[in-house]
């Protein structure tokens, strides 16, 4: 891809991000991803911000509607259920689109270990969100796909990335969230999260300047979650 075209795509994605127009941002980043170039760290972050923010907003809507279902009186139930189904379809479409891009382009073409681990994390995130609201066989499939993606990413991270790498810590964090929120195992969440946190602290003095901000941010999130999970586990 022409360098100027690539720079233009990145600039347009940033403009969309500043305006919080995440759906347009995702469409812009798709133009870059489907050329099968190896993404830079900046490009990879923009891709993640775009797709996962679209998903985050939809999931927030679903949680709100789902909560309303528990409170609403009979006369409004049909409307709320219809709205919930519509949002669930939209979430499914976003996840299908994201995992398709990951499987057919990013994971298939990437030779960069850091990128590949990150893409498996993105894939796991998609299936974790699906597992939150699906039921029956669909839920079981989402759980299996989620665990498989996180495990694949963690394997690459353990073999090729230092314990202080933000992607490695991020995968451990999100897999821990999966254990707690989806499998309802605070014990597993605590063990995995604590191991990742302790491993990172042992080598914190070797943290590079490039990773400092991202690593300290994800370690803070992990620490907060560990406090929460420990209290749940003790209860």
mmCIF file of C-alpha atoms in Angstrom, residues 31-187:
data_model
loop_
_atom_site.group_PDB
_atom_site.id
_atom_site.type_symbol
_atom_site.label_atom_id
_atom_site.label_comp_id
_atom_site.label_asym_id
_atom_site.label_seq_id
_atom_site.Cartn_x
_atom_site.Cartn_y
_atom_site.Cartn_z
ATOM 1 C CA UNK A 31 -9.616 -0.432 4.363
ATOM 2 C CA UNK A 32 -6.152 -0.908 5.834
ATOM 3 C CA UNK A 33 -6.677 -4.358 7.331
ATOM 4 C CA UNK A 34 -7.990 -5.942 4.139
ATOM 5 C CA UNK A 35 -4.776 -5.053 2.274
ATOM 6 C CA UNK A 36 -3.020 -7.630 4.499
ATOM 7 C CA UNK A 37 -0.183 -5.307 5.526
ATOM 8 C CA UNK A 38 1.484 -5.892 8.897
ATOM 9 C CA UNK A 39 -0.003 -3.274 11.195
ATOM 10 C CA UNK A 40 2.143 -0.928 13.252
ATOM 11 C CA UNK A 41 1.482 -0.622 16.986
ATOM 12 C CA UNK A 42 -0.399 2.628 16.369
ATOM 13 C CA UNK A 43 -2.543 1.085 13.625
ATOM 14 C CA UNK A 44 -3.279 -1.964 15.737
ATOM 15 C CA UNK A 45 -4.433 0.213 18.631
ATOM 16 C CA UNK A 46 -6.702 2.225 16.332
ATOM 17 C CA UNK A 47 -8.249 -0.993 15.030
ATOM 18 C CA UNK A 48 -8.865 -2.228 18.553
ATOM 19 C CA UNK A 49 -10.329 1.097 19.708
ATOM 20 C CA UNK A 50 -12.728 1.205 16.769
ATOM 21 C CA UNK A 51 -14.181 -2.297 16.864
ATOM 22 C CA UNK A 52 -14.237 -2.764 20.631
ATOM 23 C CA UNK A 53 -15.833 0.624 21.267
ATOM 24 C CA UNK A 54 -18.594 -0.211 18.799
ATOM 25 C CA UNK A 55 -19.046 -3.463 20.710
ATOM 26 C CA UNK A 56 -18.804 -1.791 24.124
ATOM 27 C CA UNK A 57 -21.594 0.664 23.293
ATOM 28 C CA UNK A 58 -23.884 -2.113 22.038
ATOM 29 C CA UNK A 59 -23.162 -4.261 25.098
ATOM 30 C CA UNK A 60 -23.969 -1.329 27.372
ATOM 31 C CA UNK A 61 -27.311 -0.947 25.577
ATOM 32 C CA UNK A 62 -28.049 -4.656 25.949
ATOM 33 C CA UNK A 63 -27.252 -4.647 29.681
ATOM 34 C CA UNK A 64 -29.563 -1.685 30.199
ATOM 35 C CA UNK A 65 -32.402 -3.324 28.263
ATOM 36 C CA UNK A 66 -31.827 -6.661 29.971
ATOM 37 C CA UNK A 67 -32.078 -4.935 33.335
ATOM 38 C CA UNK A 68 -35.351 -3.319 32.236
ATOM 39 C CA UNK A 69 -36.781 -6.749 31.450
ATOM 40 C CA UNK A 70 -36.539 -7.638 35.123
ATOM 41 C CA UNK A 71 -38.464 -4.516 36.169
ATOM 42 C CA UNK A 72 -40.959 -3.806 33.393
ATOM 43 C CA UNK A 73 -44.636 -4.594 33.760
ATOM 44 C CA UNK A 74 -46.431 -6.916 31.360
ATOM 45 C CA UNK A 75 -47.826 -4.219 29.081
ATOM 46 C CA UNK A 76 -44.332 -3.165 27.974
ATOM 47 C CA UNK A 77 -42.597 -6.539 27.974
ATOM 48 C CA UNK A 78 -43.128 -7.288 24.287
ATOM 49 C CA UNK A 79 -41.555 -4.002 23.241
ATOM 50 C CA UNK A 80 -38.559 -4.429 25.551
ATOM 51 C CA UNK A 81 -38.019 -8.022 24.389
ATOM 52 C CA UNK A 82 -38.147 -6.933 20.733
ATOM 53 C CA UNK A 83 -35.609 -4.197 21.409
ATOM 54 C CA UNK A 84 -33.356 -6.626 23.248
ATOM 55 C CA UNK A 85 -33.452 -9.069 20.325
ATOM 56 C CA UNK A 86 -32.564 -6.279 17.901
ATOM 57 C CA UNK A 87 -29.529 -5.276 19.957
ATOM 58 C CA UNK A 88 -28.423 -8.899 20.301
ATOM 59 C CA UNK A 89 -28.514 -9.309 16.515
ATOM 60 C CA UNK A 90 -26.430 -6.146 16.125
ATOM 61 C CA UNK A 91 -23.849 -7.429 18.616
ATOM 62 C CA UNK A 92 -23.688 -10.767 16.801
ATOM 63 C CA UNK A 93 -23.092 -8.964 13.501
ATOM 64 C CA UNK A 94 -20.279 -6.847 14.966
ATOM 65 C CA UNK A 95 -18.590 -9.905 16.466
ATOM 66 C CA UNK A 96 -18.986 -11.906 13.251
ATOM 67 C CA UNK A 97 -17.478 -9.063 11.242
ATOM 68 C CA UNK A 98 -14.575 -8.639 13.662
ATOM 69 C CA UNK A 99 -13.711 -12.337 13.945
ATOM 70 C CA UNK A 100 -13.940 -12.687 10.154
ATOM 71 C CA UNK A 101 -11.374 -9.912 9.693
ATOM 72 C CA UNK A 102 -9.173 -11.459 12.363
ATOM 73 C CA UNK A 103 -9.334 -14.985 10.912
ATOM 74 C CA UNK A 104 -9.134 -14.130 7.214
ATOM 75 C CA UNK A 105 -6.603 -11.301 7.341
ATOM 76 C CA UNK A 106 -4.834 -10.414 10.573
ATOM 77 C CA UNK A 107 -4.225 -13.826 12.155
ATOM 78 C CA UNK A 108 -3.716 -15.459 8.775
ATOM 79 C CA UNK A 109 -1.134 -12.988 7.477
ATOM 80 C CA UNK A 110 0.669 -11.632 10.538
ATOM 81 C CA UNK A 111 4.180 -12.863 11.336
ATOM 82 C CA UNK A 112 4.697 -10.483 14.268
ATOM 83 C CA UNK A 113 4.345 -12.279 17.608
ATOM 84 C CA UNK A 114 3.162 -9.175 19.481
ATOM 85 C CA UNK A 115 0.501 -8.490 16.858
ATOM 86 C CA UNK A 116 -0.614 -12.101 16.682
ATOM 87 C CA UNK A 117 -1.060 -12.353 20.458
ATOM 88 C CA UNK A 118 -3.031 -9.099 20.381
ATOM 89 C CA UNK A 119 -5.327 -10.379 17.623
ATOM 90 C CA UNK A 120 -6.095 -13.539 19.589
ATOM 91 C CA UNK A 121 -6.977 -11.284 22.524
ATOM 92 C CA UNK A 122 -9.387 -9.326 20.297
ATOM 93 C CA UNK A 123 -10.956 -12.570 19.110
ATOM 94 C CA UNK A 124 -11.370 -13.788 22.675
ATOM 95 C CA UNK A 125 -12.969 -10.481 23.653
ATOM 96 C CA UNK A 126 -15.590 -10.850 20.915
ATOM 97 C CA UNK A 127 -16.598 -14.336 22.004
ATOM 98 C CA UNK A 128 -16.575 -13.338 25.683
ATOM 99 C CA UNK A 129 -19.176 -10.672 24.965
ATOM 100 C CA UNK A 130 -21.253 -13.161 22.969
ATOM 101 C CA UNK A 131 -21.081 -15.659 25.823
ATOM 102 C CA UNK A 132 -22.506 -13.023 28.157
ATOM 103 C CA UNK A 133 -25.955 -13.016 26.550
ATOM 104 C CA UNK A 134 -26.251 -16.179 24.473
ATOM 105 C CA UNK A 135 -27.764 -19.416 25.752
ATOM 106 C CA UNK A 136 -27.730 -23.137 25.019
ATOM 107 C CA UNK A 137 -25.406 -24.446 22.316
ATOM 108 C CA UNK A 138 -24.554 -20.949 21.085
ATOM 109 C CA UNK A 139 -23.312 -20.009 24.538
ATOM 110 C CA UNK A 140 -21.247 -23.194 24.793
ATOM 111 C CA UNK A 141 -19.681 -22.503 21.395
ATOM 112 C CA UNK A 142 -18.889 -18.913 22.375
ATOM 113 C CA UNK A 143 -17.283 -20.109 25.616
ATOM 114 C CA UNK A 144 -15.140 -22.655 23.773
ATOM 115 C CA UNK A 145 -14.066 -20.150 21.112
ATOM 116 C CA UNK A 146 -13.301 -17.514 23.725
ATOM 117 C CA UNK A 147 -11.156 -19.803 25.865
ATOM 118 C CA UNK A 148 -9.357 -21.169 22.800
ATOM 119 C CA UNK A 149 -8.515 -17.669 21.518
ATOM 120 C CA UNK A 150 -7.237 -16.416 24.866
ATOM 121 C CA UNK A 151 -5.189 -19.591 25.362
ATOM 122 C CA UNK A 152 -3.625 -19.251 21.903
ATOM 123 C CA UNK A 153 -2.751 -15.627 22.593
ATOM 124 C CA UNK A 154 -1.357 -16.426 26.024
ATOM 125 C CA UNK A 155 0.804 -19.233 24.606
ATOM 126 C CA UNK A 156 2.401 -16.820 22.123
ATOM 127 C CA UNK A 157 2.799 -14.188 24.842
ATOM 128 C CA UNK A 158 4.480 -16.609 27.279
ATOM 129 C CA UNK A 159 6.889 -17.808 24.589
ATOM 130 C CA UNK A 160 7.800 -14.504 22.951
ATOM 131 C CA UNK A 161 6.842 -11.515 25.135
ATOM 132 C CA UNK A 162 8.214 -10.399 28.522
ATOM 133 C CA UNK A 163 5.973 -10.457 31.622
ATOM 134 C CA UNK A 164 5.805 -6.647 31.526
ATOM 135 C CA UNK A 165 4.447 -6.532 27.976
ATOM 136 C CA UNK A 166 0.983 -4.888 28.064
ATOM 137 C CA UNK A 167 -0.471 -7.360 25.554
ATOM 138 C CA UNK A 168 0.648 -10.328 27.648
ATOM 139 C CA UNK A 169 -0.805 -8.801 30.821
ATOM 140 C CA UNK A 170 -3.947 -7.762 28.936
ATOM 141 C CA UNK A 171 -4.649 -11.297 27.760
ATOM 142 C CA UNK A 172 -4.215 -12.622 31.302
ATOM 143 C CA UNK A 173 -6.527 -9.877 32.579
ATOM 144 C CA UNK A 174 -9.277 -10.587 30.057
ATOM 145 C CA UNK A 175 -9.016 -14.352 30.474
ATOM 146 C CA UNK A 176 -9.373 -13.772 34.214
ATOM 147 C CA UNK A 177 -12.494 -11.676 33.547
ATOM 148 C CA UNK A 178 -13.801 -14.577 31.448
ATOM 149 C CA UNK A 179 -13.200 -17.004 34.321
ATOM 150 C CA UNK A 180 -15.017 -14.758 36.789
ATOM 151 C CA UNK A 181 -17.875 -13.293 34.741
ATOM 152 C CA UNK A 182 -18.668 -16.151 32.349
ATOM 153 C CA UNK A 183 -17.538 -19.306 34.174
ATOM 154 C CA UNK A 184 -18.246 -17.803 37.623
ATOM 155 C CA UNK A 185 -14.916 -18.996 38.976
ATOM 156 C CA UNK A 186 -13.401 -16.197 41.068
ATOM 157 C CA UNK A 187 -10.773 -18.681 42.262
#
